[in-house]
Coordinates of C-alpha atoms and ligand atoms in Angstrom, one line a residue:
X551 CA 0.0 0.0 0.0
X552 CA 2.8 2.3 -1.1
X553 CA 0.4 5.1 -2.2
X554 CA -0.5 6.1 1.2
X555 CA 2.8 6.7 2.1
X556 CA 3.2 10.9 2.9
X557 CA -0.7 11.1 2.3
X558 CA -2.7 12.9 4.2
X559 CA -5.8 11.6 5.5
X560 CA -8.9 12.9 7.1
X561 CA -10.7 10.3 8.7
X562 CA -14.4 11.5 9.6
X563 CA -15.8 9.2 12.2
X564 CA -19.8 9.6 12.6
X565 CA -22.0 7.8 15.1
X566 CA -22.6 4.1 14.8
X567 CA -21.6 0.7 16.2
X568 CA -19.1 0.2 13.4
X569 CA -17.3 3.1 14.5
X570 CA -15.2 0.9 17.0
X571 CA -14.0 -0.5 13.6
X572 CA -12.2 3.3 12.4
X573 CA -9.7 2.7 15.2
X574 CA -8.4 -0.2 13.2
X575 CA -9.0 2.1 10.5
X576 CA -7.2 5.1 11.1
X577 CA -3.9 2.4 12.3
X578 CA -3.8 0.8 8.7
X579 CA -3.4 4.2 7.3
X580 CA -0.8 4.8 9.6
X581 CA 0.8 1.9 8.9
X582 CA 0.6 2.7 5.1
X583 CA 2.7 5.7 6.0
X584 CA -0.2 8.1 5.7
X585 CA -0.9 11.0 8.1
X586 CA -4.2 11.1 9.5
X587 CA -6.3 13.6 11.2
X588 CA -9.6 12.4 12.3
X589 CA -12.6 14.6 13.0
X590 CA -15.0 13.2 15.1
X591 CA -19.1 13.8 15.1
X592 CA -20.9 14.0 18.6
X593 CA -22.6 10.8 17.5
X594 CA -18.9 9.0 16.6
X595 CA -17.9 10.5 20.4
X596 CA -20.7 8.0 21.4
X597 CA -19.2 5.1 20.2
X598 CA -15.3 6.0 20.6
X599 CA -13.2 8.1 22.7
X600 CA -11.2 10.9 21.2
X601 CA -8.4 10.1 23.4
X602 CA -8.1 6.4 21.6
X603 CA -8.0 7.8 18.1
X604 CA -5.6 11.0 19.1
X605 CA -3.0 7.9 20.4
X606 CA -3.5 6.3 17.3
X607 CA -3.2 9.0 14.8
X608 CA -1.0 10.9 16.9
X609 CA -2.8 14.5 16.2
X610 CA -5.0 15.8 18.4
X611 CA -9.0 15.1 17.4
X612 CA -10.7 17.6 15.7
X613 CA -14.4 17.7 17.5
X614 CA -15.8 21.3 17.2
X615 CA -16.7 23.5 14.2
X616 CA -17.2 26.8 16.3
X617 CA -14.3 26.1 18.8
X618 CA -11.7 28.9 19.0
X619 CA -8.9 27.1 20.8
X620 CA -9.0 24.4 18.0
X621 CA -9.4 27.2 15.1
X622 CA -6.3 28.7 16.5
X623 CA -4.7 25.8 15.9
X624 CA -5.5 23.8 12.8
X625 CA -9.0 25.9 11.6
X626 CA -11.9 24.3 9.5
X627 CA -10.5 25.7 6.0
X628 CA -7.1 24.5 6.8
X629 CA -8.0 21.0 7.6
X630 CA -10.0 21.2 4.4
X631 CA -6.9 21.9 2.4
X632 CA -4.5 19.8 4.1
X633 CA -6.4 16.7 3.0
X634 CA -5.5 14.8 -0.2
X635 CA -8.3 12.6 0.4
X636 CA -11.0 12.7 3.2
X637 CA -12.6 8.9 4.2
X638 CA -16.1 9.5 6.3
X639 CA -16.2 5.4 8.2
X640 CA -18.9 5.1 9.1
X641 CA -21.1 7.6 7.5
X642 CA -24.5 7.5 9.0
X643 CA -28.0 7.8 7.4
X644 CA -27.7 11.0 8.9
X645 CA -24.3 12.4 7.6
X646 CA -25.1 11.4 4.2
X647 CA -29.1 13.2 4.1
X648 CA -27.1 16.2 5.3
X649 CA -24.0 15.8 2.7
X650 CA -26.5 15.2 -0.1
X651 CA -28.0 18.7 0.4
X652 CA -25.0 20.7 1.1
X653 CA -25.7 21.2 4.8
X654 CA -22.3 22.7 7.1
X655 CA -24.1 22.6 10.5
X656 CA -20.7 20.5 12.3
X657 CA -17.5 20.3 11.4
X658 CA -17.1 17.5 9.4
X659 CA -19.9 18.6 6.9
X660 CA -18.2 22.0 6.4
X661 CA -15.6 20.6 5.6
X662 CA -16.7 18.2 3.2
X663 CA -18.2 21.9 1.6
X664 CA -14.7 23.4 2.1
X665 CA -12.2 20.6 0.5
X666 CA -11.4 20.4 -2.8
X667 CA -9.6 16.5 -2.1
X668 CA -11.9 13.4 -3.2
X669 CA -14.4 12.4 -0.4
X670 CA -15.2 8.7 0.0
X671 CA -17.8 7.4 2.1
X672 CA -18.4 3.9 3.6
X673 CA -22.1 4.2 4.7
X674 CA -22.9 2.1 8.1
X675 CA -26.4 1.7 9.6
X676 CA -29.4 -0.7 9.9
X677 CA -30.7 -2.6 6.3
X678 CA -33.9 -0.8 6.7
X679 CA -32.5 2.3 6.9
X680 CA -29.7 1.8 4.3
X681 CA -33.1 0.6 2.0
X682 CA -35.2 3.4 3.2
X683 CA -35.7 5.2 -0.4
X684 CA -34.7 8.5 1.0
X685 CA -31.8 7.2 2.0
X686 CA -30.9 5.4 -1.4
X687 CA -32.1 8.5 -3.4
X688 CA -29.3 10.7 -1.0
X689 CA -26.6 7.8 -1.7
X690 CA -27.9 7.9 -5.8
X691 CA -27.2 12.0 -5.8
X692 CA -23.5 11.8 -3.6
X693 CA -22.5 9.5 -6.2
X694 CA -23.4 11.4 -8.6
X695 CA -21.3 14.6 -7.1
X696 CA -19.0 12.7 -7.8
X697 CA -18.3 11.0 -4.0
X698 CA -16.6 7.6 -3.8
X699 CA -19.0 5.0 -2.0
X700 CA -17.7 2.2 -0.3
X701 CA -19.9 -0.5 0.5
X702 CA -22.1 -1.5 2.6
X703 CA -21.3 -5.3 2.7
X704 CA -24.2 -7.5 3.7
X705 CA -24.3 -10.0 6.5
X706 CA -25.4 -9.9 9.9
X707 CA -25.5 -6.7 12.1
X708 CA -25.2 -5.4 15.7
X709 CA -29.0 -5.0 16.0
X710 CA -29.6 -8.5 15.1
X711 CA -30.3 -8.0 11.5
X712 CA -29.3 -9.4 8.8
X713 CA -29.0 -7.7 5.5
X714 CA -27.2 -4.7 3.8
X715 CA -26.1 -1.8 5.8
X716 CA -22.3 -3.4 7.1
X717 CA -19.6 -0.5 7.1
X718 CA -16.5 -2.7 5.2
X719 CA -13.8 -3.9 6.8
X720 CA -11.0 -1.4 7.6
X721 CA -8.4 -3.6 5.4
X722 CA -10.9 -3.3 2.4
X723 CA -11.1 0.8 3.5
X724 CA -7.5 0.9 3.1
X725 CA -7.1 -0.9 0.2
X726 CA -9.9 1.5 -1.6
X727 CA -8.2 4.5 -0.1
X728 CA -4.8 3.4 -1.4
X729 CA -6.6 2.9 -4.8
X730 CA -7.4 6.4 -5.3
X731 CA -3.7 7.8 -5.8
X732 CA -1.8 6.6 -8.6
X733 CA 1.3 4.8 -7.7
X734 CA 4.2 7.4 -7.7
X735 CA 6.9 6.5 -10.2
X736 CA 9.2 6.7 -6.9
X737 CA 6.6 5.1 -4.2
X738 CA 8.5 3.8 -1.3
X739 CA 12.1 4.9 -2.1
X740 CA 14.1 6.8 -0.2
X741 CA 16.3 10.1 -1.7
X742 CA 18.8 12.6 -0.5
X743 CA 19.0 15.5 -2.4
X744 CA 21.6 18.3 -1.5
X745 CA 20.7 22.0 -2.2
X746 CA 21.8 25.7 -2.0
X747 CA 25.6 26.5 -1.4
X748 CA 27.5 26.0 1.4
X749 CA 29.4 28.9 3.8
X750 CA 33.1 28.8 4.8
X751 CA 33.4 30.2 7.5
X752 CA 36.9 32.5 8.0
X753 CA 36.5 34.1 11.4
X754 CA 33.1 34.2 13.8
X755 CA 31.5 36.7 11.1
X756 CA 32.7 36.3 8.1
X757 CA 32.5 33.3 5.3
X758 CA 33.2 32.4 1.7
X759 CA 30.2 31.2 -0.1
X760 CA 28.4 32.0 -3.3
X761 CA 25.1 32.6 -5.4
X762 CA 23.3 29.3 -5.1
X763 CA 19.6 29.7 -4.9
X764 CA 19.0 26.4 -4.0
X765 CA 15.9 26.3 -6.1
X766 CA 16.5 23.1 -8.3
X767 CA 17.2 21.6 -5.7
X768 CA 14.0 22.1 -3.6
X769 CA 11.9 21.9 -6.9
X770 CA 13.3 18.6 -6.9
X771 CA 13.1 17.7 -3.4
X772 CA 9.4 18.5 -4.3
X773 CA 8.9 16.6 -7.0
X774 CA 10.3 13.5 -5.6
X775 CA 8.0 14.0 -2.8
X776 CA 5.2 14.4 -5.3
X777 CA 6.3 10.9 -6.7
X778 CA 5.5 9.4 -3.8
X779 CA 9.6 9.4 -2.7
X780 CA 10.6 9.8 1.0
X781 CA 12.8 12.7 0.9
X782 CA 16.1 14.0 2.8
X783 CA 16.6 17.8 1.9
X784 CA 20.2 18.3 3.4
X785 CA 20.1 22.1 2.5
X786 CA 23.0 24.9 2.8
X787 CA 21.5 28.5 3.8
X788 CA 19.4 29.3 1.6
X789 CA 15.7 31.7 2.1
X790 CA 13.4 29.3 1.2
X791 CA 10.4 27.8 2.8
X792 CA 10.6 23.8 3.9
X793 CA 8.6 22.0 1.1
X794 CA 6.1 20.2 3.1
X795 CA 6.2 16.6 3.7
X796 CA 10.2 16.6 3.2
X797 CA 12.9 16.2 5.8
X798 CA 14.9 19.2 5.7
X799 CA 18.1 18.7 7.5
X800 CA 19.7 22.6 7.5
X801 CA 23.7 22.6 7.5
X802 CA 26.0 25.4 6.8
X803 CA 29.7 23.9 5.7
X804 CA 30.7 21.4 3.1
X805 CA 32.0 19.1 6.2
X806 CA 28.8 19.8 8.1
X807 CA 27.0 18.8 4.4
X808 CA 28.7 15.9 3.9
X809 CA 28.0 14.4 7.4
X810 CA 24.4 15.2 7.4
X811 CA 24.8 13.3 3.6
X812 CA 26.7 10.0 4.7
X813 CA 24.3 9.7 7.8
X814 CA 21.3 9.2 5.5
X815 CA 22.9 6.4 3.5
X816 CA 21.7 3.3 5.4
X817 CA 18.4 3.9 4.1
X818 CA 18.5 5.9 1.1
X819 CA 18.0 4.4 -2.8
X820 CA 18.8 7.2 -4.9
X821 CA 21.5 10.6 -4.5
X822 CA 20.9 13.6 -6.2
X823 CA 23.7 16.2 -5.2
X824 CA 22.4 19.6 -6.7
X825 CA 24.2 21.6 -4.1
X826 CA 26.5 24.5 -5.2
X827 CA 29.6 23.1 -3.0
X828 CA 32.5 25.6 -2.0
X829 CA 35.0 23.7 -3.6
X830 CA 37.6 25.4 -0.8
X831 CA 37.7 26.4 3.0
X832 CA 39.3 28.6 4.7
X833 CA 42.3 26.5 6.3
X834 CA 42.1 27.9 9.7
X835 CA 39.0 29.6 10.8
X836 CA 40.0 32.7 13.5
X837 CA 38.6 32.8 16.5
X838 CA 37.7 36.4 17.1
X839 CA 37.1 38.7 14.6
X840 CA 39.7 39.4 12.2
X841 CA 41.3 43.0 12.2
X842 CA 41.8 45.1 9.5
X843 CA 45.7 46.1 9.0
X844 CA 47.9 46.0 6.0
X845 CA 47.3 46.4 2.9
X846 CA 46.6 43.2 1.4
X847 CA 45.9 39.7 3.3
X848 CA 46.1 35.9 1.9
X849 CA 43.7 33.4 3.1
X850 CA 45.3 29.8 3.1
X851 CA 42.4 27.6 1.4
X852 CA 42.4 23.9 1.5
X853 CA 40.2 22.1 -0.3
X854 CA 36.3 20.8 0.5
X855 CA 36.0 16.8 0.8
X856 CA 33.5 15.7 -2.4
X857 CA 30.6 15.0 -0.9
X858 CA 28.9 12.9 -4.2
X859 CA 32.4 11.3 -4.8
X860 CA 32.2 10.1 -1.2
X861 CA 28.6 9.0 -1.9
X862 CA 29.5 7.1 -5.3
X863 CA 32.5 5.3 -3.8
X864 CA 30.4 4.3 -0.2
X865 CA 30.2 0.8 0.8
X866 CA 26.6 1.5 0.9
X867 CA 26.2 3.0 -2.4
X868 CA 23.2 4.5 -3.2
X869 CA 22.2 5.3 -7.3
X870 CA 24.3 8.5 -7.4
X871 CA 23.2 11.5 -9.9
X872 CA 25.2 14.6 -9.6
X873 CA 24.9 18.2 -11.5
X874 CA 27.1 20.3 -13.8
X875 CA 27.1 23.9 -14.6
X876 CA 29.4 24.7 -17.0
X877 CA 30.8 27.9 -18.9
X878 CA 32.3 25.8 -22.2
X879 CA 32.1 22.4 -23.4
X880 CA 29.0 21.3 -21.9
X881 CA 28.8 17.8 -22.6
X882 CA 32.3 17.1 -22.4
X883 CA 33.4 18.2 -19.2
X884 CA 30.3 17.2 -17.7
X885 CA 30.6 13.4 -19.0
X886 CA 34.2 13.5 -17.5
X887 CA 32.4 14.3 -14.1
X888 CA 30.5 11.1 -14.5
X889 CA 33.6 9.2 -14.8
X890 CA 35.9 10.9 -12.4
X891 CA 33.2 10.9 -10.0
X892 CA 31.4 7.6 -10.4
X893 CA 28.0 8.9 -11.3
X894 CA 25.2 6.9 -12.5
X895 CA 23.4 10.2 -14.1
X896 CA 25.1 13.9 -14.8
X897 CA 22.6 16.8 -15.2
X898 CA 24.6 18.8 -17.3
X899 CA 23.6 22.9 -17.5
X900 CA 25.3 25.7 -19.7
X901 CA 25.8 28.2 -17.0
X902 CA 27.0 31.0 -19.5
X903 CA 23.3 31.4 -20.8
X904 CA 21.3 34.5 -19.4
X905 CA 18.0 33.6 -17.6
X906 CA 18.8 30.1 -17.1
X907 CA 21.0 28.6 -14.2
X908 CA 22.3 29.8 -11.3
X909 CA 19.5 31.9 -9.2
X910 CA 17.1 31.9 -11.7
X911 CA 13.7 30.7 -11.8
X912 CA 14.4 28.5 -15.2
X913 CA 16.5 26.0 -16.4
X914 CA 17.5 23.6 -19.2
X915 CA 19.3 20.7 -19.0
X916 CA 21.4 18.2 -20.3
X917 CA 20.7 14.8 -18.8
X918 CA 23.9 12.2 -19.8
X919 CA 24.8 8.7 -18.7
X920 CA 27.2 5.9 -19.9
X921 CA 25.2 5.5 -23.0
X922 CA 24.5 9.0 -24.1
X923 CA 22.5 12.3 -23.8
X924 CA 18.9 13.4 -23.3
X925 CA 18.2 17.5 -23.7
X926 CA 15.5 18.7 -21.8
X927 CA 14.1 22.1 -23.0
X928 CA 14.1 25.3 -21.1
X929 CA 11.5 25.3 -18.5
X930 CA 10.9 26.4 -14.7
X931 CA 12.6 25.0 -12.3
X932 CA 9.4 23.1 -11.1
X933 CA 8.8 21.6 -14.6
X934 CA 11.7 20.8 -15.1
X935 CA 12.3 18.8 -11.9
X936 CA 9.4 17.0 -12.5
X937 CA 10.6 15.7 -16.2
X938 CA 13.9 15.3 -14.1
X939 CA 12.6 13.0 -11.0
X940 CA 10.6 10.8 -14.0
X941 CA 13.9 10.3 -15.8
X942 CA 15.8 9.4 -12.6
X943 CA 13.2 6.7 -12.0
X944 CA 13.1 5.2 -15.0
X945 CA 17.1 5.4 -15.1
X946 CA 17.3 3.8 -11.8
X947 CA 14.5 1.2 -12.7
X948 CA 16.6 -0.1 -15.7
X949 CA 19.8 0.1 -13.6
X950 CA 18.3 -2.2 -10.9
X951 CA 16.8 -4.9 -13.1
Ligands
C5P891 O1 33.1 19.3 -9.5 P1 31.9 20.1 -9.6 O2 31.7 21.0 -8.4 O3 31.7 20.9 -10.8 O4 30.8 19.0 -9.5 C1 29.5 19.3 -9.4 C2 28.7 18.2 -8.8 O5 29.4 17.6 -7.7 C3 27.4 18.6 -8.2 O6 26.5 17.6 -8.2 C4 27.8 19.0 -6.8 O7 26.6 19.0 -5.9 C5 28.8 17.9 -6.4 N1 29.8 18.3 -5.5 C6 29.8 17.7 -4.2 N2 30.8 18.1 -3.4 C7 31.7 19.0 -3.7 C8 31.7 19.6 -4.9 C9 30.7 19.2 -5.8 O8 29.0 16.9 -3.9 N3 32.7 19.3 -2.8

């Protein structure tokens, strides 16, 4: 069930007996690697405690539509957007008469108004009251909103029963959820990507850095994550926003960069290094301020350990694609980096072209291996990483069959 990983689910628990079954529920999506929030009804209170389904899904329980401590927290509109798929189990008679005709008089119906993510519902109650024609005709118009229905299953129920009206089992909830996202093309792998430049620091105040944006690097890190990838962002300073759902691990120095690198390694299938390393550091780095006196000064450089080199040539070796931004002879300096440095993949870019490159918002690239060259036209950043993160997966799909 790798499509639920980095998902984010809203579970909406309403009141029937079946709701002892979300608990299960809302621990398979966990398990999946999703992230749930669960919103409970005063009639789902009934049945289960908040405090059960708060350990499970480890947020707090959302409860109240008109409840300011909880709208200064996570509000009604921003749980509506933070969903990427909302699951109402059970959904009572009474939830789905009010859904049908656009009723927000609780939380969970506003924001079923509010989100623009698929809803799904897997109606529980009584076989008369799942027959009842109202009811059907309510089911009948949801559908045709375009809401996901899931189930009832038939068989015996908690009133004594027996017929239609059985929420499904929480495996066959997760399976359906899990059905509604389209495998990533990078579902269940791990990646590091490095971004941004790094500073050398020559006294408490002063450093050696340069222009690196870093935003290739987080359009990547993005559209990995979008491909369903668990993602390490081991990021030099740069003033971007964390992308969401991505580990950003925040270092300064090429050393500090390449630590923070080699200590992802044991789980991590695939190395981008689009970082704009300082290829020197200061040799000594003062400890107070430096003073200004003569004329001129010299700073003794020594040079940066290669953080991608020491990737490629780990005993854990992850597949290792590196970048190049070159001045001259694109293609043939950049294929001697994926010798010299034991790449799998080069991302070769003409640095000496205006509006592309270094600190800008658009790109074009070069993408060579062993067996030859693939040009990618100018784009943005975020276009381009998408074509990008495609290409890496099917490069590293090939290279591991
Ligand atoms: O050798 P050059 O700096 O041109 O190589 C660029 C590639 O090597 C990039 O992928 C960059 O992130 C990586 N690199 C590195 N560690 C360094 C220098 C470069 O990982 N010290």
């Amino acid at each position: 069930m790798e499509q639920l990983s980095n998902k984010r689910i809203l579970l909406g628990i309403t009141g029937g007996i079946a709701a002892y079954k979300s608990a299960e529920l809302c621990r398979q999506f966990k398990t999946a690697g999703a992230e749930v929030r669960v919103v409970l009804t005063p009639g789902g209170a009934e049945f289960i405690t908040p405090l059960t389904l708060q350990a499970l899904s480890g947020n707090p329980v959302h409860q109240q539509l008109l409840d300011p401590a909880a709208e200064a927290g996570m509000g009604h509109i921003e749980l509506a957007k933070w969903a990427d798929l909302v699951v109402i189990a059970p959904a009572s008679a009474d939830m789905i008469a009010r859904l049908a005709v656009g009723m927000g008089n609780d939380l969970l119906s506003t924001l079923c108004l509010a989100t623009e993510a698929p809803i799904a519902l897997a109606p529980a109650m009584n076989q008369a009251m799942w027959r009842d024609a109202r009811t059907q005709a309510n089911v009948a118009r949801l559908a045709e909103l375009g809401m996901k229905i899931w189930g009832p299953g038939v068989g015996d129920q908690a009133c004594g029963d027996s017929g239609p009206g059985r929420m499904l089992e929480p495996e066959q909830l997760a399976a359906e959820a899990a059905a509604c996202f389209a495998p990533g093309l990078l579902a269940g792998k791990r990646i590091t990507i490095t971004a941004g430049p790094t500073r050398e620091a020559i006294d408490p105040v002063r450093y050696i850095s340069n222009h690196s944006s870093g935003k290739m690097g987080y359009a990547l890190a993005e559209a990995a994550r979008e491909a369903g990838a668990e993602v390490t962002l081991v990021s030099g300073p740069v003033s971007l926003p964390a992308p969401a759902r991505v580990n950003r691990i925040a270092v300064n120095s090429a050393e500090e960069m390449l630590a923070a690198s080699l200590a992802t390694l044991d789980e991590c299938d695939i190395f981008v290094a689009a970082a704009a390393v300082a290829d020197y550091r200061p040799a000594e780095v003062a400890e107070q301020k430096i003073k200004k006196r003569d004329e001129q000064m010299q700073i003794a450089l020594v040079k940066n350990p290669d953080i991608i080199s020491t990737v490629a040539g780990h005993a854990r070796r992850p597949f290792c694609v590196g970048f190049a931004a070159e001045t001259e002879k694109l293609i043939e300096h950049a294929r001697g980096k994926l010798e010299r440095k034991q790449l799998d993949l080069v991302v070769a870019n003409d640095v000496s072209q205006p509006g592309i490159g270094f600190n800008s918002d658009d790109n074009a690239v070069t993408l060579i291996d062993k067996a030859g060259e693939t040009r990618l036209a100018q784009a943005s950043k975020t276009q381009l990483a998408r074509e990008l993160v495609a290409l890496i997966a099917r490069h590293y799909e090939n290279q591991a069959t």
